[in-house]
mmCIF file of C-alpha atoms in Angstrom:
data_model
loop_
_atom_site.group_PDB
_atom_site.id
_atom_site.type_symbol
_atom_site.label_atom_id
_atom_site.label_comp_id
_atom_site.label_asym_id
_atom_site.label_seq_id
_atom_site.Cartn_x
_atom_site.Cartn_y
_atom_site.Cartn_z
ATOM 1 C CA UNK A 18 136.886 81.905 68.504
ATOM 2 C CA UNK A 19 136.870 79.607 71.597
ATOM 3 C CA UNK A 20 138.891 81.792 73.619
ATOM 4 C CA UNK A 21 136.885 85.164 73.069
ATOM 5 C CA UNK A 22 135.515 86.667 75.873
ATOM 6 C CA UNK A 23 134.196 90.487 76.890
ATOM 7 C CA UNK A 24 131.566 92.131 78.370
ATOM 8 C CA UNK A 25 130.567 96.092 77.835
ATOM 9 C CA UNK A 26 127.628 98.200 78.655
ATOM 10 C CA UNK A 27 126.010 101.060 79.786
ATOM 11 C CA UNK A 28 124.216 102.585 82.897
ATOM 12 C CA UNK A 29 121.694 105.392 83.539
ATOM 13 C CA UNK A 30 120.439 106.893 86.659
ATOM 14 C CA UNK A 31 118.320 109.832 86.698
ATOM 15 C CA UNK A 32 116.629 111.242 90.249
ATOM 16 C CA UNK A 33 113.731 113.870 89.713
ATOM 17 C CA UNK A 34 113.101 115.377 93.420
ATOM 18 C CA UNK A 35 109.613 115.182 94.992
ATOM 19 C CA UNK A 36 109.453 119.339 94.458
ATOM 20 C CA UNK A 37 109.526 119.073 91.044
ATOM 21 C CA UNK A 38 105.968 117.474 91.296
ATOM 22 C CA UNK A 39 104.744 119.055 94.213
ATOM 23 C CA UNK A 40 106.708 122.367 94.599
ATOM 24 C CA UNK A 41 108.879 123.282 97.457
ATOM 25 C CA UNK A 42 105.800 124.289 99.611
ATOM 26 C CA UNK A 43 104.959 120.895 100.067
ATOM 27 C CA UNK A 44 108.136 120.733 101.987
ATOM 28 C CA UNK A 45 109.114 116.962 100.766
ATOM 29 C CA UNK A 46 112.064 115.245 102.399
ATOM 30 C CA UNK A 47 115.360 115.532 100.843
ATOM 31 C CA UNK A 48 115.802 111.965 99.125
ATOM 32 C CA UNK A 49 111.586 111.976 98.023
ATOM 33 C CA UNK A 50 111.311 111.615 94.400
ATOM 34 C CA UNK A 51 111.151 109.540 91.392
ATOM 35 C CA UNK A 52 114.238 107.050 90.331
ATOM 36 C CA UNK A 53 114.659 106.171 86.939
ATOM 37 C CA UNK A 54 117.271 103.503 86.050
ATOM 38 C CA UNK A 55 118.403 101.269 83.155
ATOM 39 C CA UNK A 56 121.036 99.162 81.633
ATOM 40 C CA UNK A 57 122.550 97.152 78.879
ATOM 41 C CA UNK A 58 125.437 94.833 78.563
ATOM 42 C CA UNK A 59 126.696 92.391 75.747
ATOM 43 C CA UNK A 60 128.774 89.663 76.748
ATOM 44 C CA UNK A 61 130.144 87.019 74.701
ATOM 45 C CA UNK A 62 132.264 83.757 76.345
ATOM 46 C CA UNK A 63 133.494 81.896 73.565
ATOM 47 C CA UNK A 64 130.644 80.745 71.394
ATOM 48 C CA UNK A 65 127.999 81.594 73.726
ATOM 49 C CA UNK A 66 126.908 85.950 73.000
ATOM 50 C CA UNK A 67 124.424 87.024 75.736
ATOM 51 C CA UNK A 68 122.569 90.365 75.296
ATOM 52 C CA UNK A 69 120.475 92.025 78.621
ATOM 53 C CA UNK A 70 118.724 95.055 79.706
ATOM 54 C CA UNK A 71 116.881 96.392 82.226
ATOM 55 C CA UNK A 72 114.656 99.533 82.987
ATOM 56 C CA UNK A 73 113.499 100.497 86.636
ATOM 57 C CA UNK A 74 111.392 103.130 88.162
ATOM 58 C CA UNK A 75 110.764 103.600 91.718
ATOM 59 C CA UNK A 76 109.344 106.762 94.141
ATOM 60 C CA UNK A 77 110.674 107.555 97.335
ATOM 61 C CA UNK A 78 107.205 108.937 99.904
ATOM 62 C CA UNK A 79 108.122 110.028 103.204
ATOM 63 C CA UNK A 80 104.717 110.854 105.456
ATOM 64 C CA UNK A 81 104.002 113.628 107.293
ATOM 65 C CA UNK A 82 103.777 112.074 110.615
ATOM 66 C CA UNK A 83 104.813 108.826 111.223
ATOM 67 C CA UNK A 84 102.402 106.062 110.618
ATOM 68 C CA UNK A 85 102.278 104.121 113.998
ATOM 69 C CA UNK A 86 102.687 105.800 117.226
ATOM 70 C CA UNK A 87 104.590 108.560 115.834
ATOM 71 C CA UNK A 88 107.572 106.862 115.722
ATOM 72 C CA UNK A 89 107.434 103.798 113.167
ATOM 73 C CA UNK A 90 106.843 103.835 109.360
ATOM 74 C CA UNK A 91 108.200 106.935 108.233
ATOM 75 C CA UNK A 92 108.467 106.488 104.135
ATOM 76 C CA UNK A 93 107.758 103.993 101.679
ATOM 77 C CA UNK A 94 109.568 103.535 98.418
ATOM 78 C CA UNK A 95 107.514 101.365 95.799
ATOM 79 C CA UNK A 96 110.235 99.845 92.800
ATOM 80 C CA UNK A 97 109.122 98.336 89.249
ATOM 81 C CA UNK A 98 111.991 96.680 87.001
ATOM 82 C CA UNK A 99 111.706 94.911 83.829
ATOM 83 C CA UNK A 100 114.461 93.236 82.529
ATOM 84 C CA UNK A 101 115.902 90.592 79.560
ATOM 85 C CA UNK A 102 118.757 88.566 79.248
ATOM 86 C CA UNK A 103 118.663 86.613 75.672
ATOM 87 C CA UNK A 104 121.540 84.799 73.833
ATOM 88 C CA UNK A 105 122.439 83.530 70.604
ATOM 89 C CA UNK A 106 122.151 79.851 71.316
ATOM 90 C CA UNK A 107 118.993 78.006 70.361
ATOM 91 C CA UNK A 108 117.725 77.517 73.889
ATOM 92 C CA UNK A 109 118.321 73.459 75.307
ATOM 93 C CA UNK A 110 116.080 72.152 78.042
ATOM 94 C CA UNK A 111 118.627 70.950 80.402
ATOM 95 C CA UNK A 112 121.535 73.563 79.805
ATOM 96 C CA UNK A 113 119.977 76.433 81.799
ATOM 97 C CA UNK A 114 122.673 78.939 80.465
ATOM 98 C CA UNK A 115 121.317 79.053 76.595
ATOM 99 C CA UNK A 116 117.701 80.077 77.936
ATOM 100 C CA UNK A 117 116.174 83.387 77.322
ATOM 101 C CA UNK A 118 114.979 85.225 80.023
ATOM 102 C CA UNK A 119 112.068 87.675 81.101
ATOM 103 C CA UNK A 120 111.517 89.333 84.782
ATOM 104 C CA UNK A 121 109.333 91.966 86.296
ATOM 105 C CA UNK A 122 109.952 92.718 89.726
ATOM 106 C CA UNK A 123 107.605 94.692 92.181
ATOM 107 C CA UNK A 124 108.385 95.606 95.381
ATOM 108 C CA UNK A 125 109.228 98.375 98.225
ATOM 109 C CA UNK A 126 111.496 99.381 100.321
ATOM 110 C CA UNK A 127 109.906 100.613 103.855
ATOM 111 C CA UNK A 128 111.390 102.920 106.462
ATOM 112 C CA UNK A 129 110.293 101.692 110.049
ATOM 113 C CA UNK A 130 112.947 103.391 111.886
ATOM 114 C CA UNK A 131 115.768 106.178 110.604
ATOM 115 C CA UNK A 132 118.280 103.173 110.626
ATOM 116 C CA UNK A 133 116.311 100.165 109.867
ATOM 117 C CA UNK A 134 114.185 99.499 106.467
ATOM 118 C CA UNK A 135 112.903 96.597 105.176
ATOM 119 C CA UNK A 136 112.948 95.747 101.841
ATOM 120 C CA UNK A 137 110.066 93.062 100.003
ATOM 121 C CA UNK A 138 110.318 92.164 96.251
ATOM 122 C CA UNK A 139 108.999 89.666 94.433
ATOM 123 C CA UNK A 140 110.519 88.607 91.151
ATOM 124 C CA UNK A 141 107.897 86.878 88.081
ATOM 125 C CA UNK A 142 110.462 84.932 86.332
ATOM 126 C CA UNK A 143 110.163 83.744 82.946
ATOM 127 C CA UNK A 144 112.701 81.316 80.547
ATOM 128 C CA UNK A 145 112.375 80.071 77.002
ATOM 129 C CA UNK A 146 113.757 76.784 77.650
ATOM 130 C CA UNK A 147 113.449 75.063 74.295
ATOM 131 C CA UNK A 148 111.347 72.058 75.795
ATOM 132 C CA UNK A 149 108.183 71.137 74.435
ATOM 133 C CA UNK A 150 106.663 68.149 72.130
ATOM 134 C CA UNK A 151 109.823 65.573 71.650
ATOM 135 C CA UNK A 152 112.623 67.539 73.286
ATOM 136 C CA UNK A 153 113.063 66.215 77.070
ATOM 137 C CA UNK A 154 113.029 69.042 79.852
ATOM 138 C CA UNK A 155 111.094 71.341 81.530
ATOM 139 C CA UNK A 156 108.741 73.863 78.777
ATOM 140 C CA UNK A 157 108.737 75.946 82.014
ATOM 141 C CA UNK A 158 110.148 76.738 85.284
ATOM 142 C CA UNK A 159 108.712 77.767 88.403
ATOM 143 C CA UNK A 160 111.133 80.058 89.978
ATOM 144 C CA UNK A 161 109.827 83.292 90.917
ATOM 145 C CA UNK A 162 111.718 84.774 93.686
ATOM 146 C CA UNK A 163 110.578 86.382 96.751
ATOM 147 C CA UNK A 164 113.004 88.283 98.829
ATOM 148 C CA UNK A 165 112.466 90.145 102.343
ATOM 149 C CA UNK A 166 115.409 91.657 103.643
ATOM 150 C CA UNK A 167 115.912 93.781 106.884
ATOM 151 C CA UNK A 168 118.399 96.683 106.723
ATOM 152 C CA UNK A 169 120.356 97.956 109.468
ATOM 153 C CA UNK A 170 122.304 101.085 108.708
ATOM 154 C CA UNK A 171 124.907 102.223 111.808
#
């Protein structure tokens, strides 16, 4: 029915400490290690039904010594995520809410100081818009994203 609306899903995350891979004798810093995460959601708004999911992996590594002047660049955490959103409607080029989407994200969180981190991400976005041949509207959209964020903790 047109008034139906719901959202439900599930998410999971697991952390493997660095000591799992290099042993305790390698003296990894607390929080170093592999993080795996994933989520799945299903939603309905009226006649529009959507399903989406993503999987993500990251590994935080702390350098034995800070890289610059024994003060800056303590650690790095590369991140990779892949996600999908699909609708049950045929994509219409001029209605972006009907497009199926795919995203590959690569990035890193760089610990500059104990209380300052730099987050850099690049998302490769792909949409199935439905535009082609005699159908007016875009057949593809160039909307990849670059995020650069400074994180201050105090």
